[in-house]
Amino acid sequence: MSYKTVAEISIKNLQNNAKNVKKLLNRKTKFYAVVKSNAYGHGIVEVSNALYNIVDAFCVSLLDEAVKLRVAGIDKDILMLTPAFCETVNELVRYNITISVSSLKELKLIDKTAKNLNAKAKIQLAINTGMNRLGFNDNKSILTALNLVKNSKNLTITGAFSHFGNVCNKEYTKSQFQKFLNLIEVIKKYYPKIDYHISSSGGVIAGKRYHLNACRVGLLLYGYTPFITDKISLKPVMKVYAKSVSVRKNLKGKNLMYGDCLSPFDTATVIRLGYADGFLRKGITETVNHLCMDLSAVKGGRYSRLIPVMINANDLAKKWNTIPYEVLVNATNRAEMRYKD
C-alpha cells in the first residue's frame, strides 16, 4: 500500500474556471495559461492537455517545464517568463520556446546561439514598469534592442510584457499601466501586431482596459482569486488527502508527538502527513502539536482511510499567514496525483 498523500484534481473544475476567465476577456485578447511550478502543483502536462482547446498559449518559468510540454505534444506557443542562461539557450531555440529578454546582453546571446544553430529564436521583451526586477527601463534601451532584432536574421519578436506589482493599489497600477502604454508605443512603430500583456489574474479581474491584446492567467485557473471579488465564479481544482495510520485512545494529558506537548484530546488519529509533503509545521486544522517530517496527529478517531487535509487553499493560507499560491505549489510535493472528470 502506498502511504503517499493523495491529490485529487478536478479537470471539470479546471476547464470551467478557464471558460469563466475567457468570458471576462475581450474577444480578441489572447489567453496565456500560466502552468509554471508544475501548474501550481496540479501537474503541468495534465493541466496543459486539459486546457489545450481553451487557451492560446502557455507560460512556464524553467527550461525543463517547457521541454516537458513539447515532449508531451503541446505544440502551441510556450513563453518562458524568466531569463535564459547560457546553458539553456540552445535547448530553448531547438524546442521553439519563446524566450523572455530583459537586457541587451541576453538578446545578443540568443542571437548568437540562434545563428550558430541556423535557426530562428522567438523572443518577447520584458519591460520594467516599476517592480524593478527585470526588463528594459526606457525608450533608449528598447530602441537599441529593436534595432538589433531588426538587423538580425535569427530573431523574431512575438510580444512585450510587464507585470503589475499590486493591482489593489490603484495609483501604483495606473502608473505602471501608463508607463507600459508609453513604452509599447515605441515598439508598435516597428511591430504593431505582436502581443502586449501586463495583466495576470489580478489585472484580468481589475477590468478590460488592462487586458490589451493578451493576458497571462494562473491563479484563477486553479480556483482562487488574488483578492476578494464577485466578478468571477470559480471552484478549487485540487483537494489533498492523507492516509490514516492508526487511532490512539486514552491520550488526554499524555505526551503526543514531539516535545512536551500534552494531548488536549482523548482520541487522536495519526496520519501520514508531514512537512516533507509541503505542509508547514504549523499544521492543519485541529493538528496536535506541530507536524513532523512524515507524521502528524489530528483530533478524533478518523477511521476513514483518507483524511482531508486541504480542501481549500485559502483556509491553510490564513492559518500559515501566507498566500494560496504558496500552499498550492507545495501541497503535492510527494503526492499521488489522481485526475477525475
mmCIF file of C-alpha atoms in Angstrom:
data_model
loop_
_atom_site.group_PDB
_atom_site.id
_atom_site.type_symbol
_atom_site.label_atom_id
_atom_site.label_comp_id
_atom_site.label_asym_id
_atom_site.label_seq_id
_atom_site.Cartn_x
_atom_site.Cartn_y
_atom_site.Cartn_z
ATOM 1 C CA MET A 1 0.000 0.000 0.000
ATOM 2 C CA SER A 2 1.254 3.472 -0.878
ATOM 3 C CA TYR A 3 1.283 5.920 2.009
ATOM 4 C CA LYS A 4 1.708 8.992 -0.162
ATOM 5 C CA THR A 5 -0.689 11.863 0.232
ATOM 6 C CA VAL A 6 -3.371 11.841 -2.456
ATOM 7 C CA ALA A 7 -4.084 14.909 -4.581
ATOM 8 C CA GLU A 8 -7.432 14.763 -6.336
ATOM 9 C CA ILE A 9 -7.573 17.080 -9.359
ATOM 10 C CA SER A 10 -10.875 18.014 -10.971
ATOM 11 C CA ILE A 11 -10.405 18.501 -14.708
ATOM 12 C CA LYS A 12 -14.021 19.667 -14.937
ATOM 13 C CA ASN A 13 -13.427 22.484 -12.429
ATOM 14 C CA LEU A 14 -10.197 23.457 -14.194
ATOM 15 C CA GLN A 15 -11.874 23.729 -17.579
ATOM 16 C CA ASN A 16 -14.909 25.557 -16.203
ATOM 17 C CA ASN A 17 -12.636 28.056 -14.439
ATOM 18 C CA ALA A 18 -10.789 28.660 -17.706
ATOM 19 C CA LYS A 19 -14.050 29.177 -19.585
ATOM 20 C CA ASN A 20 -15.232 31.667 -16.966
ATOM 21 C CA VAL A 21 -11.946 33.549 -17.277
ATOM 22 C CA LYS A 22 -12.410 33.667 -21.033
ATOM 23 C CA LYS A 23 -15.798 35.313 -20.572
ATOM 24 C CA LEU A 24 -14.067 38.235 -18.857
ATOM 25 C CA LEU A 25 -11.594 38.798 -21.673
ATOM 26 C CA ASN A 26 -12.089 40.900 -24.762
ATOM 27 C CA ARG A 27 -12.968 38.701 -27.706
ATOM 28 C CA LYS A 28 -9.630 39.277 -29.424
ATOM 29 C CA THR A 29 -7.481 39.096 -26.290
ATOM 30 C CA LYS A 30 -5.133 36.102 -26.269
ATOM 31 C CA PHE A 31 -5.305 33.789 -23.267
ATOM 32 C CA TYR A 32 -1.906 32.676 -21.935
ATOM 33 C CA ALA A 33 -2.328 29.898 -19.357
ATOM 34 C CA VAL A 34 0.336 30.057 -16.658
ATOM 35 C CA VAL A 35 1.418 26.484 -15.891
ATOM 36 C CA LYS A 36 4.744 27.188 -14.183
ATOM 37 C CA SER A 37 5.705 25.402 -10.959
ATOM 38 C CA ASN A 38 4.104 22.173 -12.174
ATOM 39 C CA ALA A 39 0.888 24.087 -12.913
ATOM 40 C CA TYR A 40 0.826 25.431 -9.336
ATOM 41 C CA GLY A 41 1.214 21.864 -8.096
ATOM 42 C CA HIS A 42 -1.622 20.454 -10.227
ATOM 43 C CA GLY A 43 0.505 18.639 -12.841
ATOM 44 C CA ILE A 44 1.867 20.592 -15.799
ATOM 45 C CA VAL A 45 1.231 18.062 -18.575
ATOM 46 C CA GLU A 46 -2.244 17.011 -17.453
ATOM 47 C CA VAL A 47 -3.342 20.618 -16.886
ATOM 48 C CA SER A 48 -1.940 21.810 -20.214
ATOM 49 C CA ASN A 49 -3.636 18.985 -22.098
ATOM 50 C CA ALA A 50 -6.938 19.795 -20.385
ATOM 51 C CA LEU A 51 -6.636 23.489 -21.315
ATOM 52 C CA TYR A 52 -5.276 22.992 -24.831
ATOM 53 C CA ASN A 53 -8.539 23.702 -26.669
ATOM 54 C CA ILE A 54 -9.459 26.674 -24.446
ATOM 55 C CA VAL A 55 -6.295 28.777 -24.296
ATOM 56 C CA ASP A 56 -3.966 30.263 -26.911
ATOM 57 C CA ALA A 57 -0.545 29.787 -25.321
ATOM 58 C CA PHE A 58 1.250 28.670 -22.172
ATOM 59 C CA CYS A 59 3.702 30.291 -19.745
ATOM 60 C CA VAL A 60 6.425 28.482 -17.805
ATOM 61 C CA SER A 61 9.404 29.515 -15.693
ATOM 62 C CA LEU A 62 12.017 26.877 -16.453
ATOM 63 C CA LEU A 63 13.517 25.106 -19.456
ATOM 64 C CA ASP A 64 12.572 21.714 -18.004
ATOM 65 C CA GLU A 65 8.913 22.726 -17.848
ATOM 66 C CA ALA A 66 8.921 23.900 -21.450
ATOM 67 C CA VAL A 67 10.631 20.755 -22.731
ATOM 68 C CA LYS A 68 8.228 18.553 -20.793
ATOM 69 C CA LEU A 69 5.310 20.202 -22.594
ATOM 70 C CA ARG A 70 6.915 19.829 -26.015
ATOM 71 C CA VAL A 71 7.706 16.159 -25.385
ATOM 72 C CA ALA A 72 4.089 15.667 -24.296
ATOM 73 C CA GLY A 73 2.914 17.020 -27.651
ATOM 74 C CA ILE A 74 1.942 20.585 -26.716
ATOM 75 C CA ASP A 75 2.612 22.479 -29.947
ATOM 76 C CA LYS A 76 1.149 25.888 -29.057
ATOM 77 C CA ASP A 77 3.340 28.845 -28.139
ATOM 78 C CA ILE A 78 5.197 28.494 -24.853
ATOM 79 C CA LEU A 79 6.647 31.617 -23.236
ATOM 80 C CA MET A 80 9.393 31.197 -20.627
ATOM 81 C CA LEU A 81 8.895 34.077 -18.214
ATOM 82 C CA THR A 82 12.313 34.026 -16.551
ATOM 83 C CA PRO A 83 15.582 34.966 -18.280
ATOM 84 C CA ALA A 84 17.540 32.421 -20.291
ATOM 85 C CA PHE A 85 21.052 31.447 -19.234
ATOM 86 C CA CYS A 86 23.973 30.451 -21.450
ATOM 87 C CA GLU A 87 23.436 26.739 -20.824
ATOM 88 C CA THR A 88 19.702 26.862 -21.634
ATOM 89 C CA VAL A 89 19.502 28.975 -24.796
ATOM 90 C CA ASN A 90 20.440 26.118 -27.137
ATOM 91 C CA GLU A 91 17.573 23.936 -25.943
ATOM 92 C CA LEU A 92 15.085 26.796 -25.878
ATOM 93 C CA VAL A 93 15.778 27.540 -29.526
ATOM 94 C CA ARG A 94 15.737 23.855 -30.515
ATOM 95 C CA TYR A 95 12.352 23.313 -28.856
ATOM 96 C CA ASN A 96 10.876 26.511 -30.314
ATOM 97 C CA ILE A 97 10.249 28.109 -26.923
ATOM 98 C CA THR A 98 9.609 31.854 -26.809
ATOM 99 C CA ILE A 99 12.316 33.429 -24.678
ATOM 100 C CA SER A 100 11.736 36.476 -22.495
ATOM 101 C CA VAL A 101 14.509 39.024 -22.870
ATOM 102 C CA SER A 102 15.367 41.519 -20.137
ATOM 103 C CA SER A 103 18.643 43.021 -21.363
ATOM 104 C CA LEU A 104 20.804 43.607 -24.412
ATOM 105 C CA LYS A 105 23.293 41.067 -23.081
ATOM 106 C CA GLU A 106 20.633 38.356 -23.142
ATOM 107 C CA LEU A 107 19.453 39.436 -26.578
ATOM 108 C CA LYS A 108 22.960 39.197 -28.050
ATOM 109 C CA LEU A 109 23.450 35.755 -26.525
ATOM 110 C CA ILE A 110 20.188 34.489 -28.019
ATOM 111 C CA ASP A 111 21.024 35.976 -31.419
ATOM 112 C CA LYS A 112 24.459 34.349 -31.436
ATOM 113 C CA THR A 113 23.077 30.958 -30.385
ATOM 114 C CA ALA A 114 20.319 31.023 -33.000
ATOM 115 C CA LYS A 115 22.852 31.961 -35.673
ATOM 116 C CA ASN A 116 25.076 29.018 -34.704
ATOM 117 C CA LEU A 117 22.069 26.717 -34.925
ATOM 118 C CA ASN A 118 20.965 28.283 -38.222
ATOM 119 C CA ALA A 119 17.561 28.771 -36.608
ATOM 120 C CA LYS A 120 15.087 31.473 -35.672
ATOM 121 C CA ALA A 121 14.679 32.317 -31.996
ATOM 122 C CA LYS A 122 11.343 33.703 -30.831
ATOM 123 C CA ILE A 123 11.541 36.399 -28.165
ATOM 124 C CA GLN A 124 9.352 38.678 -26.071
ATOM 125 C CA LEU A 125 10.716 41.824 -24.459
ATOM 126 C CA ALA A 126 10.293 42.155 -20.705
ATOM 127 C CA ILE A 127 9.518 45.765 -19.728
ATOM 128 C CA ASN A 128 10.229 47.209 -16.287
ATOM 129 C CA THR A 129 7.266 49.377 -15.281
ATOM 130 C CA GLY A 130 8.024 49.720 -11.584
ATOM 131 C CA MET A 131 8.637 46.362 -9.920
ATOM 132 C CA ASN A 132 12.356 46.731 -10.727
ATOM 133 C CA ARG A 133 13.022 43.020 -11.043
ATOM 134 C CA LEU A 134 13.744 42.549 -14.722
ATOM 135 C CA GLY A 135 13.218 44.285 -18.033
ATOM 136 C CA PHE A 136 14.077 47.231 -20.241
ATOM 137 C CA ASN A 137 13.603 50.556 -18.475
ATOM 138 C CA ASP A 138 13.258 53.230 -21.139
ATOM 139 C CA ASN A 139 12.826 54.203 -24.779
ATOM 140 C CA LYS A 140 16.556 54.275 -25.460
ATOM 141 C CA SER A 141 17.249 50.698 -24.334
ATOM 142 C CA ILE A 142 14.145 49.417 -26.107
ATOM 143 C CA LEU A 143 15.105 51.133 -29.379
ATOM 144 C CA THR A 144 18.583 49.628 -29.168
ATOM 145 C CA ALA A 145 17.041 46.186 -28.698
ATOM 146 C CA LEU A 146 14.595 46.695 -31.562
ATOM 147 C CA ASN A 147 17.387 47.724 -33.920
ATOM 148 C CA LEU A 148 19.307 44.596 -33.012
ATOM 149 C CA VAL A 149 16.239 42.456 -33.741
ATOM 150 C CA LYS A 150 15.550 44.301 -36.979
ATOM 151 C CA ASN A 151 19.100 43.717 -38.223
ATOM 152 C CA SER A 152 19.190 40.054 -37.235
ATOM 153 C CA LYS A 153 18.170 37.172 -39.467
ATOM 154 C CA ASN A 154 17.814 34.881 -36.468
ATOM 155 C CA LEU A 155 15.433 36.736 -34.154
ATOM 156 C CA THR A 156 11.645 37.019 -34.279
ATOM 157 C CA ILE A 157 9.839 39.224 -31.784
ATOM 158 C CA THR A 158 6.356 37.999 -30.802
ATOM 159 C CA GLY A 159 5.494 40.163 -27.817
ATOM 160 C CA ALA A 160 6.317 42.556 -24.995
ATOM 161 C CA PHE A 161 5.144 42.256 -21.415
ATOM 162 C CA SER A 162 5.304 43.590 -17.891
ATOM 163 C CA HIS A 163 3.694 42.738 -14.543
ATOM 164 C CA PHE A 164 1.540 44.667 -12.086
ATOM 165 C CA GLY A 165 3.054 44.870 -8.624
ATOM 166 C CA ASN A 166 -0.169 45.344 -6.667
ATOM 167 C CA VAL A 167 -3.472 45.700 -8.502
ATOM 168 C CA CYS A 168 -5.195 46.678 -5.247
ATOM 169 C CA ASN A 169 -3.099 49.860 -5.201
ATOM 170 C CA LYS A 170 -4.919 51.857 -7.867
ATOM 171 C CA GLU A 171 -2.384 54.665 -8.160
ATOM 172 C CA TYR A 172 0.559 52.272 -8.483
ATOM 173 C CA THR A 173 -1.356 50.227 -11.058
ATOM 174 C CA LYS A 174 -2.305 53.324 -13.025
ATOM 175 C CA SER A 175 1.325 54.465 -13.029
ATOM 176 C CA GLN A 176 2.612 51.091 -14.206
ATOM 177 C CA PHE A 177 -0.029 50.789 -16.890
ATOM 178 C CA GLN A 178 0.671 54.255 -18.293
ATOM 179 C CA LYS A 179 4.398 53.575 -18.413
ATOM 180 C CA PHE A 180 3.763 50.305 -20.223
ATOM 181 C CA LEU A 181 1.494 52.019 -22.755
ATOM 182 C CA ASN A 182 4.121 54.688 -23.370
ATOM 183 C CA LEU A 183 6.895 52.159 -23.934
ATOM 184 C CA ILE A 184 4.910 49.824 -26.151
ATOM 185 C CA GLU A 185 4.022 52.750 -28.393
ATOM 186 C CA VAL A 186 7.715 52.786 -29.287
ATOM 187 C CA ILE A 187 7.602 49.069 -30.099
ATOM 188 C CA LYS A 188 4.354 49.338 -32.068
ATOM 189 C CA LYS A 189 6.030 51.609 -34.606
ATOM 190 C CA TYR A 190 8.149 48.614 -35.594
ATOM 191 C CA TYR A 191 5.915 45.685 -34.624
ATOM 192 C CA PRO A 192 2.223 46.657 -34.364
ATOM 193 C CA LYS A 193 0.817 43.115 -34.437
ATOM 194 C CA ILE A 194 2.720 41.394 -31.642
ATOM 195 C CA ASP A 195 1.248 40.500 -28.224
ATOM 196 C CA TYR A 196 1.271 43.128 -25.478
ATOM 197 C CA HIS A 197 0.420 41.965 -21.959
ATOM 198 C CA ILE A 198 0.724 43.286 -18.426
ATOM 199 C CA SER A 199 -2.245 41.616 -16.717
ATOM 200 C CA SER A 200 -2.101 38.376 -14.799
ATOM 201 C CA SER A 201 -5.061 37.151 -12.726
ATOM 202 C CA GLY A 202 -5.396 40.400 -10.753
ATOM 203 C CA GLY A 203 -5.335 42.545 -13.863
ATOM 204 C CA VAL A 204 -7.935 40.357 -15.543
ATOM 205 C CA ILE A 205 -10.350 40.981 -12.678
ATOM 206 C CA ALA A 206 -9.458 44.681 -12.443
ATOM 207 C CA GLY A 207 -11.018 45.453 -15.811
ATOM 208 C CA LYS A 208 -10.873 45.111 -19.583
ATOM 209 C CA ARG A 209 -8.889 48.319 -20.017
ATOM 210 C CA TYR A 210 -5.909 46.395 -18.646
ATOM 211 C CA HIS A 211 -6.341 43.372 -20.904
ATOM 212 C CA LEU A 212 -4.782 44.820 -24.086
ATOM 213 C CA ASN A 213 -4.412 42.031 -26.671
ATOM 214 C CA ALA A 214 -3.138 39.326 -24.319
ATOM 215 C CA CYS A 215 -3.381 38.279 -20.660
ATOM 216 C CA ARG A 216 -1.471 35.742 -18.551
ATOM 217 C CA VAL A 217 -3.726 33.789 -16.190
ATOM 218 C CA GLY A 218 -2.537 31.475 -13.437
ATOM 219 C CA LEU A 219 -4.261 31.561 -10.043
ATOM 220 C CA LEU A 220 -7.791 31.951 -11.459
ATOM 221 C CA LEU A 221 -7.411 28.711 -13.398
ATOM 222 C CA TYR A 222 -6.890 26.772 -10.206
ATOM 223 C CA GLY A 223 -9.927 28.216 -8.445
ATOM 224 C CA TYR A 224 -8.607 31.169 -6.467
ATOM 225 C CA THR A 225 -8.512 34.954 -6.722
ATOM 226 C CA PRO A 226 -5.674 37.252 -5.604
ATOM 227 C CA PHE A 227 -8.205 39.427 -3.758
ATOM 228 C CA ILE A 228 -11.875 39.195 -2.826
ATOM 229 C CA THR A 229 -14.152 39.745 -5.815
ATOM 230 C CA ASP A 230 -17.578 38.788 -7.119
ATOM 231 C CA LYS A 231 -16.657 39.298 -10.771
ATOM 232 C CA ILE A 232 -15.994 35.634 -11.478
ATOM 233 C CA SER A 233 -17.271 32.256 -10.333
ATOM 234 C CA LEU A 234 -14.537 29.703 -9.608
ATOM 235 C CA LYS A 235 -14.140 26.316 -7.940
ATOM 236 C CA PRO A 236 -10.928 24.951 -6.380
ATOM 237 C CA VAL A 237 -9.387 22.316 -8.630
ATOM 238 C CA MET A 238 -7.346 20.403 -6.053
ATOM 239 C CA LYS A 239 -8.148 18.534 -2.852
ATOM 240 C CA VAL A 240 -5.461 16.753 -0.840
ATOM 241 C CA TYR A 241 -5.918 13.781 1.456
ATOM 242 C CA ALA A 242 -3.625 11.985 3.880
ATOM 243 C CA LYS A 243 -3.872 8.345 4.828
ATOM 244 C CA SER A 244 -4.821 7.236 8.307
ATOM 245 C CA VAL A 245 -2.091 5.247 10.046
ATOM 246 C CA SER A 246 -3.606 4.496 13.457
ATOM 247 C CA VAL A 247 -6.132 5.664 16.037
ATOM 248 C CA ARG A 248 -4.760 6.342 19.537
ATOM 249 C CA LYS A 249 -7.039 6.423 22.593
ATOM 250 C CA ASN A 250 -6.851 7.433 26.270
ATOM 251 C CA LEU A 251 -4.465 10.260 25.397
ATOM 252 C CA LYS A 252 -5.788 13.273 27.306
ATOM 253 C CA GLY A 253 -2.983 14.790 29.369
ATOM 254 C CA LYS A 254 -0.376 12.443 27.916
ATOM 255 C CA ASN A 255 2.506 13.234 25.584
ATOM 256 C CA LEU A 256 1.742 13.078 21.892
ATOM 257 C CA MET A 257 4.176 13.695 19.062
ATOM 258 C CA TYR A 258 7.438 15.632 19.619
ATOM 259 C CA GLY A 259 8.382 17.863 22.529
ATOM 260 C CA ASP A 260 6.483 18.242 25.764
ATOM 261 C CA CYS A 261 3.066 18.742 24.211
ATOM 262 C CA LEU A 262 0.272 17.066 26.171
ATOM 263 C CA SER A 263 -2.704 15.944 24.169
ATOM 264 C CA PRO A 264 -5.856 18.008 24.768
ATOM 265 C CA PHE A 265 -7.837 15.211 23.122
ATOM 266 C CA ASP A 266 -8.738 11.804 24.451
ATOM 267 C CA THR A 267 -8.599 10.288 20.975
ATOM 268 C CA ALA A 268 -6.387 11.228 18.028
ATOM 269 C CA THR A 269 -5.690 9.814 14.592
ATOM 270 C CA VAL A 270 -2.105 9.580 13.388
ATOM 271 C CA ILE A 271 -1.921 10.435 9.695
ATOM 272 C CA ARG A 272 0.822 10.083 7.114
ATOM 273 C CA LEU A 273 1.398 13.794 6.606
ATOM 274 C CA GLY A 274 4.388 15.937 7.417
ATOM 275 C CA TYR A 275 6.374 18.974 6.375
ATOM 276 C CA ALA A 276 8.228 16.888 3.777
ATOM 277 C CA ASP A 277 4.879 16.732 1.966
ATOM 278 C CA GLY A 278 4.848 20.516 1.616
ATOM 279 C CA PHE A 279 2.624 21.263 4.627
ATOM 280 C CA LEU A 280 4.070 23.708 7.143
ATOM 281 C CA ARG A 281 4.895 22.631 10.699
ATOM 282 C CA LYS A 282 2.102 24.906 11.898
ATOM 283 C CA GLY A 283 -0.157 22.080 10.832
ATOM 284 C CA ILE A 284 -3.687 21.795 9.534
ATOM 285 C CA THR A 285 -6.997 22.277 11.358
ATOM 286 C CA GLU A 286 -7.007 20.537 14.758
ATOM 287 C CA THR A 287 -3.497 19.175 14.410
ATOM 288 C CA VAL A 288 -1.903 18.100 17.678
ATOM 289 C CA ASN A 289 1.471 19.812 18.198
ATOM 290 C CA HIS A 290 3.500 20.623 15.078
ATOM 291 C CA LEU A 291 3.784 18.358 12.064
ATOM 292 C CA CYS A 292 6.973 16.344 11.959
ATOM 293 C CA MET A 293 8.643 15.261 8.721
ATOM 294 C CA ASP A 294 6.299 12.395 7.898
ATOM 295 C CA LEU A 295 3.554 12.107 10.524
ATOM 296 C CA SER A 296 1.055 14.217 12.379
ATOM 297 C CA ALA A 297 -1.993 13.648 14.543
ATOM 298 C CA VAL A 298 -5.475 15.141 14.314
ATOM 299 C CA LYS A 299 -8.352 15.232 16.753
ATOM 300 C CA GLY A 300 -10.729 12.313 16.972
ATOM 301 C CA GLY A 301 -10.911 8.769 15.755
ATOM 302 C CA ARG A 302 -10.827 9.094 11.991
ATOM 303 C CA TYR A 303 -11.329 5.529 10.811
ATOM 304 C CA SER A 304 -11.692 6.539 7.178
ATOM 305 C CA ARG A 305 -8.550 5.626 5.234
ATOM 306 C CA LEU A 306 -8.332 9.055 3.552
ATOM 307 C CA ILE A 307 -8.388 12.147 5.763
ATOM 308 C CA PRO A 308 -8.950 15.541 4.041
ATOM 309 C CA VAL A 309 -6.008 17.850 4.767
ATOM 310 C CA MET A 310 -6.538 20.554 2.119
ATOM 311 C CA ILE A 311 -9.948 21.252 0.603
ATOM 312 C CA ASN A 312 -9.481 24.979 0.137
ATOM 313 C CA ALA A 313 -6.002 26.532 -0.028
ATOM 314 C CA ASN A 314 -7.325 29.809 1.378
ATOM 315 C CA ASP A 315 -8.019 28.139 4.733
ATOM 316 C CA LEU A 316 -4.444 26.913 5.084
ATOM 317 C CA ALA A 317 -3.069 30.198 3.790
ATOM 318 C CA LYS A 318 -4.820 32.028 6.650
ATOM 319 C CA LYS A 319 -3.533 29.538 9.220
ATOM 320 C CA TRP A 320 0.014 29.761 7.884
ATOM 321 C CA ASN A 321 -0.070 33.532 7.329
ATOM 322 C CA THR A 322 0.775 33.212 3.647
ATOM 323 C CA ILE A 323 -0.993 33.235 0.264
ATOM 324 C CA PRO A 324 -2.773 30.398 -1.591
ATOM 325 C CA TYR A 325 -0.043 30.363 -4.265
ATOM 326 C CA GLU A 326 2.479 29.080 -1.721
ATOM 327 C CA VAL A 327 0.086 26.481 -0.356
ATOM 328 C CA LEU A 328 -0.754 25.111 -3.805
ATOM 329 C CA VAL A 329 2.767 24.809 -5.200
ATOM 330 C CA ASN A 330 3.875 22.832 -2.137
ATOM 331 C CA ALA A 331 0.823 20.693 -1.413
ATOM 332 C CA THR A 332 1.700 17.933 -3.886
ATOM 333 C CA ASN A 333 5.402 17.537 -3.034
ATOM 334 C CA ARG A 334 5.100 13.777 -2.544
ATOM 335 C CA ALA A 335 1.520 13.214 -3.603
ATOM 336 C CA GLU A 336 -0.062 10.570 -5.734
ATOM 337 C CA MET A 337 -1.947 12.532 -8.391
ATOM 338 C CA ARG A 338 -5.459 11.371 -9.247
ATOM 339 C CA TYR A 339 -7.329 13.109 -12.069
ATOM 340 C CA LYS A 340 -11.086 12.904 -12.416
ATOM 341 C CA ASP A 341 -13.756 14.100 -14.873
#
